[in-house]
Amino acid sequence: MSDVADQIRQVKHADRKDTDGAGVRGATSHLIRLHATPATTRAWPASGVFGTPQTVRLFTERAATIYYTTDGAEPTLDSSRYTTPLRLEGSTRLRYFSVDAYGNREAVREDLYDVTPQVPTITLQTIAGFDVEGEAQVPFTWRSDMTGHYDITLRQQHVSRAMTVLQGKVERGKAMRSVIAQHFLAAGDWQVQIQVQPPQGPIGWLSFWLRVRYVDTFADTRYLDADATTAIWDTQQRQVRLSRGPRLLSTYDTRGRSRHVLGREGHAFLANGRGGLHILDVADPQALRRVGIMYPHGKAAALAKYDQYVYLAAGASGLTILDVGQPADPRFVSIVPLRGAASDILIVPPYAYVGTQQGVLYILDLTTPLRPRLLGQVDVGGQVVDIAVADGVAYLACLKQGVVIVDVRTPHQPRLLQRWSTQEAATGIALHDQRAYVAAGGLEVLDVRHPETPVHAARRRLSGAYGVHLLPPYALVATGTDGIQAIPLHGAQVVSRTRTTHYAARLAFTGTLALVADTRGGLHIFDMAQPEQPRLLAALPDVGTVVDVVVDGTFAYLADDRHGSGLVVVDISTPATPRVVGRYHTEATSDVVVWKHLAIVGDEAGVLHVVDVQEYARPRVLGSLSVPGSIQRLVLLPPYVLVASDTAGLHVVEMTQEHLLYLRATVPIPGRALDIALVDHLAYVAAVSGGIQVVDVSTPLQPTLKTPYHHHDGKGDDILRLLAHQQHFYAIDGERGVQIVSASETGARSYAALSQASKERLGPWLPRGHTCLSVPYCIPCMWST
């Protein structure tokens, strides 16, 4: 352990006491501080363009000496030491690094400051702090000394592309309060940039850094084991040694809250709540590596409606079918798996045309809406992001591959007709009067009277065209951060520009109403009776991240990808006052079991998925089943799966050779079914107030309840988790700590022992997670209730 001892630079209060004669005579239970990494230096403000000179401060999160240069030269230990704030009168390239008390030296960092007259100067007024706990919002206030439009962007360290999170108008000298929502921030370092574009002149901007932490630093010592030895002093070897026992080898950070982990053949399968299913390579326990990830419900990309059903193009999960017969209560029906990740869908009854990220167009027969039947497919060579169909011909916007034209008059044998290269990535397409209007940076117009030989007709310059919808005699174009632009079908002059809150992506029309999917800006409704003068009627800003919208009658259906595949139903019968009447959103992935090359995944919405994990890097959904209740635990009894489904009891689900799932039996459980321990033919169910319920599953299709276990004191039960080992059970009781219980052959329970651990010691930890044992390692999985 000398290599560990060499890394220890400081030991606080190492109290010694005599022990046995084995050569170890001193011990301490106090915190050991290891500093093997350098301090991080940040500048405040960070890089920016300002209209006035700036005062810049350098700081570190712990004590360290900072060295810097302001002429762009590489700083060294002989460079100036930072002691007081720096006054920058002109454009400056500031470079700096720090050295801490243990000699750890930081890599050189730099910030660029451009001081230019006539540009806005932005100042940050208040912020709660630059270190942010995960799952927290980041509020701050700021001012600009000029009026203009502002954008606030986020960029993660080492990533070149930034994302816009807030937009709007700022007035000169007015304090602006902005809030960055928690779902934008994963763990790591983020650069926040505020930029203001005045009516005339160049942009001014300010940046600063946030550090987002999702890992518990254990700074609160209330739950540290102060009675056990954490380190020992070897008086013969004259070194500190870590004591025997479990020690942390490595961690794997996730954004979701992990619910359960299962180890199998050098891999770990992690049920990561809203983070979906993660597959980790744990062959080297000191270097956990993710090899695959999947959101069982997929990621909403587009939607279409047919009859009383909505079909969501849901990424790697294929198509999600939802029943919206009762708009206030959308219900999950099933998932139609496809090879590849579904990225767009168009329904022209009785056919559905589905495009994928891998560049395949599928044609499905919807004669039986709940059981779409695959008719044909064709490889188009580029990711499909928008589809239009007319006269038996499909026109596909395929990003960098431009427009792909496919003959679909024979659905069983679609045939590639032509490819057309656009000047920029093709992101949207619409058809009118034998012409195709393509959003590709600008608006390109193709004459498609002869689809095999399209002819260029016109190109209209627009900024950032993304989606297009036709309202003859105008084309309405969704142009991202520039909102909606209207242009005549046979002209080149833009007749109106209307900005939206965030990023206008897709459009839908009913009568003269235009409904705009504005991504994080929600839904916007415009009166387009006069396209030259669009009039905003209403906006719904807090309905998720809206990536697509369709209209049917008095309802609008929004595809929401904020937490996977979501649907929002909006009543637009009164356009000026739209209201949300129904929602469907995917729930947290709660458990996973693995059988052969299949993972069976359950979530809190009561949906089971069969996932092919033969290729860890490319897991894909093969089938799904909705069961009553909220799934808490899965246990394999091949070819059956036992499902603890909270208040709905214990389900027995059969999986066929075709990977289809069928609910075969349900046993009502007194209390709530939260956990299952299977021993031979008996399933022991942690039932909270119901104690431990015993179910005989020797005949899985006819499960029967046996005699349950309740605590002998008669004061009630609170059984949350169960672990079976030989003929004993370790039951986590929310009121009593850990109970050790023995089992008889008949399934009756007899009390054996109660652990000495008190509720206060165990309460904050044990009921919250699960541990997967893979000797000699264990993977604890902690989450918050």
PDB file of C-alpha atoms in Angstrom, residues 189-370:
ATOM      1  CA  ASP A 189     -17.849  22.472 -16.550  1.00  0.00           C
ATOM      2  CA  TRP A 190     -20.109  24.767 -18.606  1.00  0.00           C
ATOM      3  CA  GLN A 191     -19.390  28.149 -20.183  1.00  0.00           C
ATOM      4  CA  VAL A 192     -22.371  30.492 -20.061  1.00  0.00           C
ATOM      5  CA  GLN A 193     -22.370  33.291 -22.636  1.00  0.00           C
ATOM      6  CA  ILE A 194     -24.694  36.321 -22.647  1.00  0.00           C
ATOM      7  CA  GLN A 195     -24.659  38.263 -25.919  1.00  0.00           C
ATOM      8  CA  VAL A 196     -26.589  41.361 -26.921  1.00  0.00           C
ATOM      9  CA  GLN A 197     -27.187  42.475 -30.503  1.00  0.00           C
ATOM     10  CA  PRO A 198     -28.068  46.215 -30.617  1.00  0.00           C
ATOM     11  CA  PRO A 199     -30.230  47.613 -33.447  1.00  0.00           C
ATOM     12  CA  GLN A 200     -27.033  48.850 -35.073  1.00  0.00           C
ATOM     13  CA  GLY A 201     -23.426  47.886 -34.546  1.00  0.00           C
ATOM     14  CA  PRO A 202     -21.583  44.741 -33.466  1.00  0.00           C
ATOM     15  CA  ILE A 203     -22.515  42.266 -30.743  1.00  0.00           C
ATOM     16  CA  GLY A 204     -21.220  42.566 -27.195  1.00  0.00           C
ATOM     17  CA  TRP A 205     -20.942  39.526 -24.972  1.00  0.00           C
ATOM     18  CA  LEU A 206     -19.886  38.282 -21.555  1.00  0.00           C
ATOM     19  CA  SER A 207     -19.064  34.746 -20.431  1.00  0.00           C
ATOM     20  CA  PHE A 208     -18.564  32.894 -17.154  1.00  0.00           C
ATOM     21  CA  TRP A 209     -18.090  29.296 -16.018  1.00  0.00           C
ATOM     22  CA  LEU A 210     -20.302  26.966 -13.993  1.00  0.00           C
ATOM     23  CA  ARG A 211     -19.221  23.683 -12.461  1.00  0.00           C
ATOM     24  CA  VAL A 212     -22.089  21.182 -12.100  1.00  0.00           C
ATOM     25  CA  ARG A 213     -21.653  18.345  -9.632  1.00  0.00           C
ATOM     26  CA  TYR A 214     -23.772  15.197  -9.426  1.00  0.00           C
ATOM     27  CA  VAL A 215     -21.451  13.216  -7.147  1.00  0.00           C
ATOM     28  CA  ASP A 216     -21.893  13.217  -3.358  1.00  0.00           C
ATOM     29  CA  THR A 217     -18.753  14.678  -1.801  1.00  0.00           C
ATOM     30  CA  PHE A 218     -19.706  13.252   1.636  1.00  0.00           C
ATOM     31  CA  ALA A 219     -18.995  16.628   3.214  1.00  0.00           C
ATOM     32  CA  ASP A 220     -21.760  15.917   5.739  1.00  0.00           C
ATOM     33  CA  THR A 221     -20.181  13.635   8.352  1.00  0.00           C
ATOM     34  CA  ARG A 222     -23.392  12.703  10.143  1.00  0.00           C
ATOM     35  CA  TYR A 223     -23.489   9.369   8.383  1.00  0.00           C
ATOM     36  CA  LEU A 224     -19.758   8.582   8.390  1.00  0.00           C
ATOM     37  CA  ASP A 225     -18.842   5.529  10.452  1.00  0.00           C
ATOM     38  CA  ALA A 226     -16.932   7.216  13.260  1.00  0.00           C
ATOM     39  CA  ASP A 227     -16.567   3.960  15.228  1.00  0.00           C
ATOM     40  CA  ALA A 228     -14.694   2.051  12.522  1.00  0.00           C
ATOM     41  CA  THR A 229     -11.060   2.623  11.652  1.00  0.00           C
ATOM     42  CA  THR A 230     -10.620   4.374   8.321  1.00  0.00           C
ATOM     43  CA  ALA A 231      -6.800   4.349   8.324  1.00  0.00           C
ATOM     44  CA  ILE A 232      -3.993   2.903  10.425  1.00  0.00           C
ATOM     45  CA  TRP A 233      -0.441   4.002  11.200  1.00  0.00           C
ATOM     46  CA  ASP A 234       2.112   1.237  10.809  1.00  0.00           C
ATOM     47  CA  THR A 235       4.841   2.068  13.356  1.00  0.00           C
ATOM     48  CA  GLN A 236       7.314  -0.420  11.847  1.00  0.00           C
ATOM     49  CA  GLN A 237       6.930   0.682   8.220  1.00  0.00           C
ATOM     50  CA  ARG A 238       6.397   4.326   9.227  1.00  0.00           C
ATOM     51  CA  GLN A 239       3.507   4.853   6.838  1.00  0.00           C
ATOM     52  CA  VAL A 240      -0.252   5.293   6.787  1.00  0.00           C
ATOM     53  CA  ARG A 241      -2.128   2.283   5.400  1.00  0.00           C
ATOM     54  CA  LEU A 242      -5.765   1.985   4.428  1.00  0.00           C
ATOM     55  CA  SER A 243      -7.575  -0.514   6.613  1.00  0.00           C
ATOM     56  CA  ARG A 244      -9.000  -3.754   5.298  1.00  0.00           C
ATOM     57  CA  GLY A 245     -12.531  -3.845   4.041  1.00  0.00           C
ATOM     58  CA  PRO A 246     -14.521  -2.439   1.067  1.00  0.00           C
ATOM     59  CA  ARG A 247     -12.911   0.470  -0.748  1.00  0.00           C
ATOM     60  CA  LEU A 248     -14.050   2.580  -3.657  1.00  0.00           C
ATOM     61  CA  LEU A 249     -12.449   1.449  -6.912  1.00  0.00           C
ATOM     62  CA  SER A 250     -14.228   3.696  -9.388  1.00  0.00           C
ATOM     63  CA  THR A 251     -17.450   5.544 -10.113  1.00  0.00           C
ATOM     64  CA  TYR A 252     -19.678   5.981 -13.160  1.00  0.00           C
ATOM     65  CA  ASP A 253     -21.617   9.230 -13.207  1.00  0.00           C
ATOM     66  CA  THR A 254     -25.117   9.415 -14.645  1.00  0.00           C
ATOM     67  CA  ARG A 255     -27.612  12.192 -15.012  1.00  0.00           C
ATOM     68  CA  GLY A 256     -30.591  10.050 -14.093  1.00  0.00           C
ATOM     69  CA  ARG A 257     -31.228   8.521 -10.682  1.00  0.00           C
ATOM     70  CA  SER A 258     -30.128   4.918 -10.734  1.00  0.00           C
ATOM     71  CA  ARG A 259     -32.654   2.407  -9.448  1.00  0.00           C
ATOM     72  CA  HIS A 260     -31.080  -1.014  -9.909  1.00  0.00           C
ATOM     73  CA  VAL A 261     -27.947  -2.612 -11.303  1.00  0.00           C
ATOM     74  CA  LEU A 262     -27.381  -6.158 -12.538  1.00  0.00           C
ATOM     75  CA  GLY A 263     -24.020  -7.789 -13.251  1.00  0.00           C
ATOM     76  CA  ARG A 264     -23.552 -10.402 -15.991  1.00  0.00           C
ATOM     77  CA  GLU A 265     -20.486 -11.710 -17.867  1.00  0.00           C
ATOM     78  CA  GLY A 266     -18.241  -8.725 -17.274  1.00  0.00           C
ATOM     79  CA  HIS A 267     -20.999  -6.189 -17.874  1.00  0.00           C
ATOM     80  CA  ALA A 268     -23.361  -4.214 -15.675  1.00  0.00           C
ATOM     81  CA  PHE A 269     -26.898  -3.312 -16.730  1.00  0.00           C
ATOM     82  CA  LEU A 270     -28.023  -0.127 -15.000  1.00  0.00           C
ATOM     83  CA  ALA A 271     -31.664   0.945 -14.677  1.00  0.00           C
ATOM     84  CA  ASN A 272     -30.961   4.673 -14.633  1.00  0.00           C
ATOM     85  CA  GLY A 273     -34.380   6.233 -14.098  1.00  0.00           C
ATOM     86  CA  ARG A 274     -35.006   8.881 -16.735  1.00  0.00           C
ATOM     87  CA  GLY A 275     -31.529   8.099 -18.075  1.00  0.00           C
ATOM     88  CA  GLY A 276     -32.861   4.807 -19.477  1.00  0.00           C
ATOM     89  CA  LEU A 277     -30.782   1.618 -19.681  1.00  0.00           C
ATOM     90  CA  HIS A 278     -26.993   1.898 -19.465  1.00  0.00           C
ATOM     91  CA  ILE A 279     -24.675  -1.004 -20.303  1.00  0.00           C
ATOM     92  CA  LEU A 280     -21.218  -0.834 -18.682  1.00  0.00           C
ATOM     93  CA  ASP A 281     -18.063  -2.851 -19.275  1.00  0.00           C
ATOM     94  CA  VAL A 282     -16.863  -3.730 -15.738  1.00  0.00           C
ATOM     95  CA  ALA A 283     -14.103  -6.172 -16.698  1.00  0.00           C
ATOM     96  CA  ASP A 284     -11.697  -3.646 -15.176  1.00  0.00           C
ATOM     97  CA  PRO A 285     -13.499  -2.504 -12.002  1.00  0.00           C
ATOM     98  CA  GLN A 286     -11.159   0.480 -11.685  1.00  0.00           C
ATOM     99  CA  ALA A 287     -12.121   1.804 -15.117  1.00  0.00           C
ATOM    100  CA  LEU A 288     -15.857   1.439 -15.710  1.00  0.00           C
ATOM    101  CA  ARG A 289     -16.717   2.103 -19.332  1.00  0.00           C
ATOM    102  CA  ARG A 290     -20.107   2.624 -20.928  1.00  0.00           C
ATOM    103  CA  VAL A 291     -20.577   0.517 -24.053  1.00  0.00           C
ATOM    104  CA  GLY A 292     -24.261   1.078 -24.728  1.00  0.00           C
ATOM    105  CA  ILE A 293     -27.238   3.219 -23.780  1.00  0.00           C
ATOM    106  CA  MET A 294     -30.898   3.088 -24.619  1.00  0.00           C
ATOM    107  CA  TYR A 295     -34.038   4.974 -23.743  1.00  0.00           C
ATOM    108  CA  PRO A 296     -36.637   2.166 -23.875  1.00  0.00           C
ATOM    109  CA  HIS A 297     -39.359   4.608 -24.913  1.00  0.00           C
ATOM    110  CA  GLY A 298     -36.970   6.296 -27.322  1.00  0.00           C
ATOM    111  CA  LYS A 299     -36.619  10.005 -28.022  1.00  0.00           C
ATOM    112  CA  ALA A 300     -39.557  11.791 -29.645  1.00  0.00           C
ATOM    113  CA  ALA A 301     -38.622  13.192 -33.039  1.00  0.00           C
ATOM    114  CA  ALA A 302     -41.928  13.559 -34.915  1.00  0.00           C
ATOM    115  CA  LEU A 303     -45.564  12.464 -34.767  1.00  0.00           C
ATOM    116  CA  ALA A 304     -48.626  11.796 -36.875  1.00  0.00           C
ATOM    117  CA  LYS A 305     -52.279  11.062 -36.043  1.00  0.00           C
ATOM    118  CA  TYR A 306     -54.572   8.451 -37.574  1.00  0.00           C
ATOM    119  CA  ASP A 307     -58.025   7.532 -36.357  1.00  0.00           C
ATOM    120  CA  GLN A 308     -57.873   7.789 -32.526  1.00  0.00           C
ATOM    121  CA  TYR A 309     -54.170   7.046 -32.320  1.00  0.00           C
ATOM    122  CA  VAL A 310     -50.994   9.101 -32.311  1.00  0.00           C
ATOM    123  CA  TYR A 311     -47.847   7.543 -33.723  1.00  0.00           C
ATOM    124  CA  LEU A 312     -44.590   8.926 -32.278  1.00  0.00           C
ATOM    125  CA  ALA A 313     -41.339   8.453 -34.175  1.00  0.00           C
ATOM    126  CA  ALA A 314     -39.325   7.553 -31.080  1.00  0.00           C
ATOM    127  CA  GLY A 315     -35.718   7.099 -32.093  1.00  0.00           C
ATOM    128  CA  ALA A 316     -34.164   3.698 -31.436  1.00  0.00           C
ATOM    129  CA  SER A 317     -37.446   2.372 -30.040  1.00  0.00           C
ATOM    130  CA  GLY A 318     -39.248   2.671 -33.384  1.00  0.00           C
ATOM    131  CA  LEU A 319     -42.879   3.827 -33.261  1.00  0.00           C
ATOM    132  CA  THR A 320     -44.766   4.443 -30.026  1.00  0.00           C
ATOM    133  CA  ILE A 321     -48.539   4.111 -30.406  1.00  0.00           C
ATOM    134  CA  LEU A 322     -50.732   6.125 -28.024  1.00  0.00           C
ATOM    135  CA  ASP A 323     -54.510   5.994 -27.727  1.00  0.00           C
ATOM    136  CA  VAL A 324     -55.917   9.560 -27.617  1.00  0.00           C
ATOM    137  CA  GLY A 325     -59.569   8.558 -27.903  1.00  0.00           C
ATOM    138  CA  GLN A 326     -59.961  10.422 -24.630  1.00  0.00           C
ATOM    139  CA  PRO A 327     -57.703  13.481 -25.145  1.00  0.00           C
ATOM    140  CA  ALA A 328     -57.481  14.159 -21.424  1.00  0.00           C
ATOM    141  CA  ASP A 329     -56.075  10.690 -20.781  1.00  0.00           C
ATOM    142  CA  PRO A 330     -53.585   9.566 -23.483  1.00  0.00           C
ATOM    143  CA  ARG A 331     -52.628   5.918 -22.972  1.00  0.00           C
ATOM    144  CA  PHE A 332     -49.657   3.891 -24.086  1.00  0.00           C
ATOM    145  CA  VAL A 333     -50.686   1.029 -26.386  1.00  0.00           C
ATOM    146  CA  SER A 334     -47.534  -0.535 -27.786  1.00  0.00           C
ATOM    147  CA  ILE A 335     -44.210  -0.024 -29.521  1.00  0.00           C
ATOM    148  CA  VAL A 336     -43.560  -1.072 -33.112  1.00  0.00           C
ATOM    149  CA  PRO A 337     -39.845  -1.935 -33.278  1.00  0.00           C
ATOM    150  CA  LEU A 338     -37.897  -0.984 -36.395  1.00  0.00           C
ATOM    151  CA  ARG A 339     -34.298  -1.473 -37.390  1.00  0.00           C
ATOM    152  CA  GLY A 340     -32.682   1.898 -36.917  1.00  0.00           C
ATOM    153  CA  ALA A 341     -33.845   5.020 -35.085  1.00  0.00           C
ATOM    154  CA  ALA A 342     -37.174   6.459 -36.284  1.00  0.00           C
ATOM    155  CA  SER A 343     -36.698  10.157 -37.100  1.00  0.00           C
ATOM    156  CA  ASP A 344     -39.857  11.175 -39.006  1.00  0.00           C
ATOM    157  CA  ILE A 345     -43.335   9.893 -39.882  1.00  0.00           C
ATOM    158  CA  LEU A 346     -46.041  10.842 -42.369  1.00  0.00           C
ATOM    159  CA  ILE A 347     -49.421   9.101 -42.629  1.00  0.00           C
ATOM    160  CA  VAL A 348     -51.317   9.036 -45.917  1.00  0.00           C
ATOM    161  CA  PRO A 349     -54.075   6.489 -45.158  1.00  0.00           C
ATOM    162  CA  PRO A 350     -53.820   3.594 -45.162  1.00  0.00           C
ATOM    163  CA  TYR A 351     -50.042   3.880 -45.216  1.00  0.00           C
ATOM    164  CA  ALA A 352     -47.469   5.230 -42.774  1.00  0.00           C
ATOM    165  CA  TYR A 353     -44.125   6.369 -44.143  1.00  0.00           C
ATOM    166  CA  VAL A 354     -41.374   6.212 -41.517  1.00  0.00           C
ATOM    167  CA  GLY A 355     -37.821   7.460 -42.022  1.00  0.00           C
ATOM    168  CA  THR A 356     -34.821   6.606 -39.863  1.00  0.00           C
ATOM    169  CA  GLN A 357     -31.539   8.177 -38.873  1.00  0.00           C
ATOM    170  CA  GLN A 358     -29.791   5.334 -40.697  1.00  0.00           C
ATOM    171  CA  GLY A 359     -31.346   6.365 -44.018  1.00  0.00           C
ATOM    172  CA  VAL A 360     -34.108   3.804 -44.491  1.00  0.00           C
ATOM    173  CA  LEU A 361     -37.702   4.544 -45.532  1.00  0.00           C
ATOM    174  CA  TYR A 362     -40.272   2.038 -44.206  1.00  0.00           C
ATOM    175  CA  ILE A 363     -43.819   1.719 -45.518  1.00  0.00           C
ATOM    176  CA  LEU A 364     -46.367   0.314 -43.051  1.00  0.00           C
ATOM    177  CA  ASP A 365     -49.971  -0.761 -43.602  1.00  0.00           C
ATOM    178  CA  LEU A 366     -52.304   0.796 -40.989  1.00  0.00           C
ATOM    179  CA  THR A 367     -55.446  -1.083 -42.026  1.00  0.00           C
ATOM    180  CA  THR A 368     -55.323  -2.488 -38.480  1.00  0.00           C
ATOM    181  CA  PRO A 369     -54.137   0.639 -36.637  1.00  0.00           C
ATOM    182  CA  LEU A 370     -52.839  -1.155 -33.535  1.00  0.00           C
TER     183      LEU A 370
END
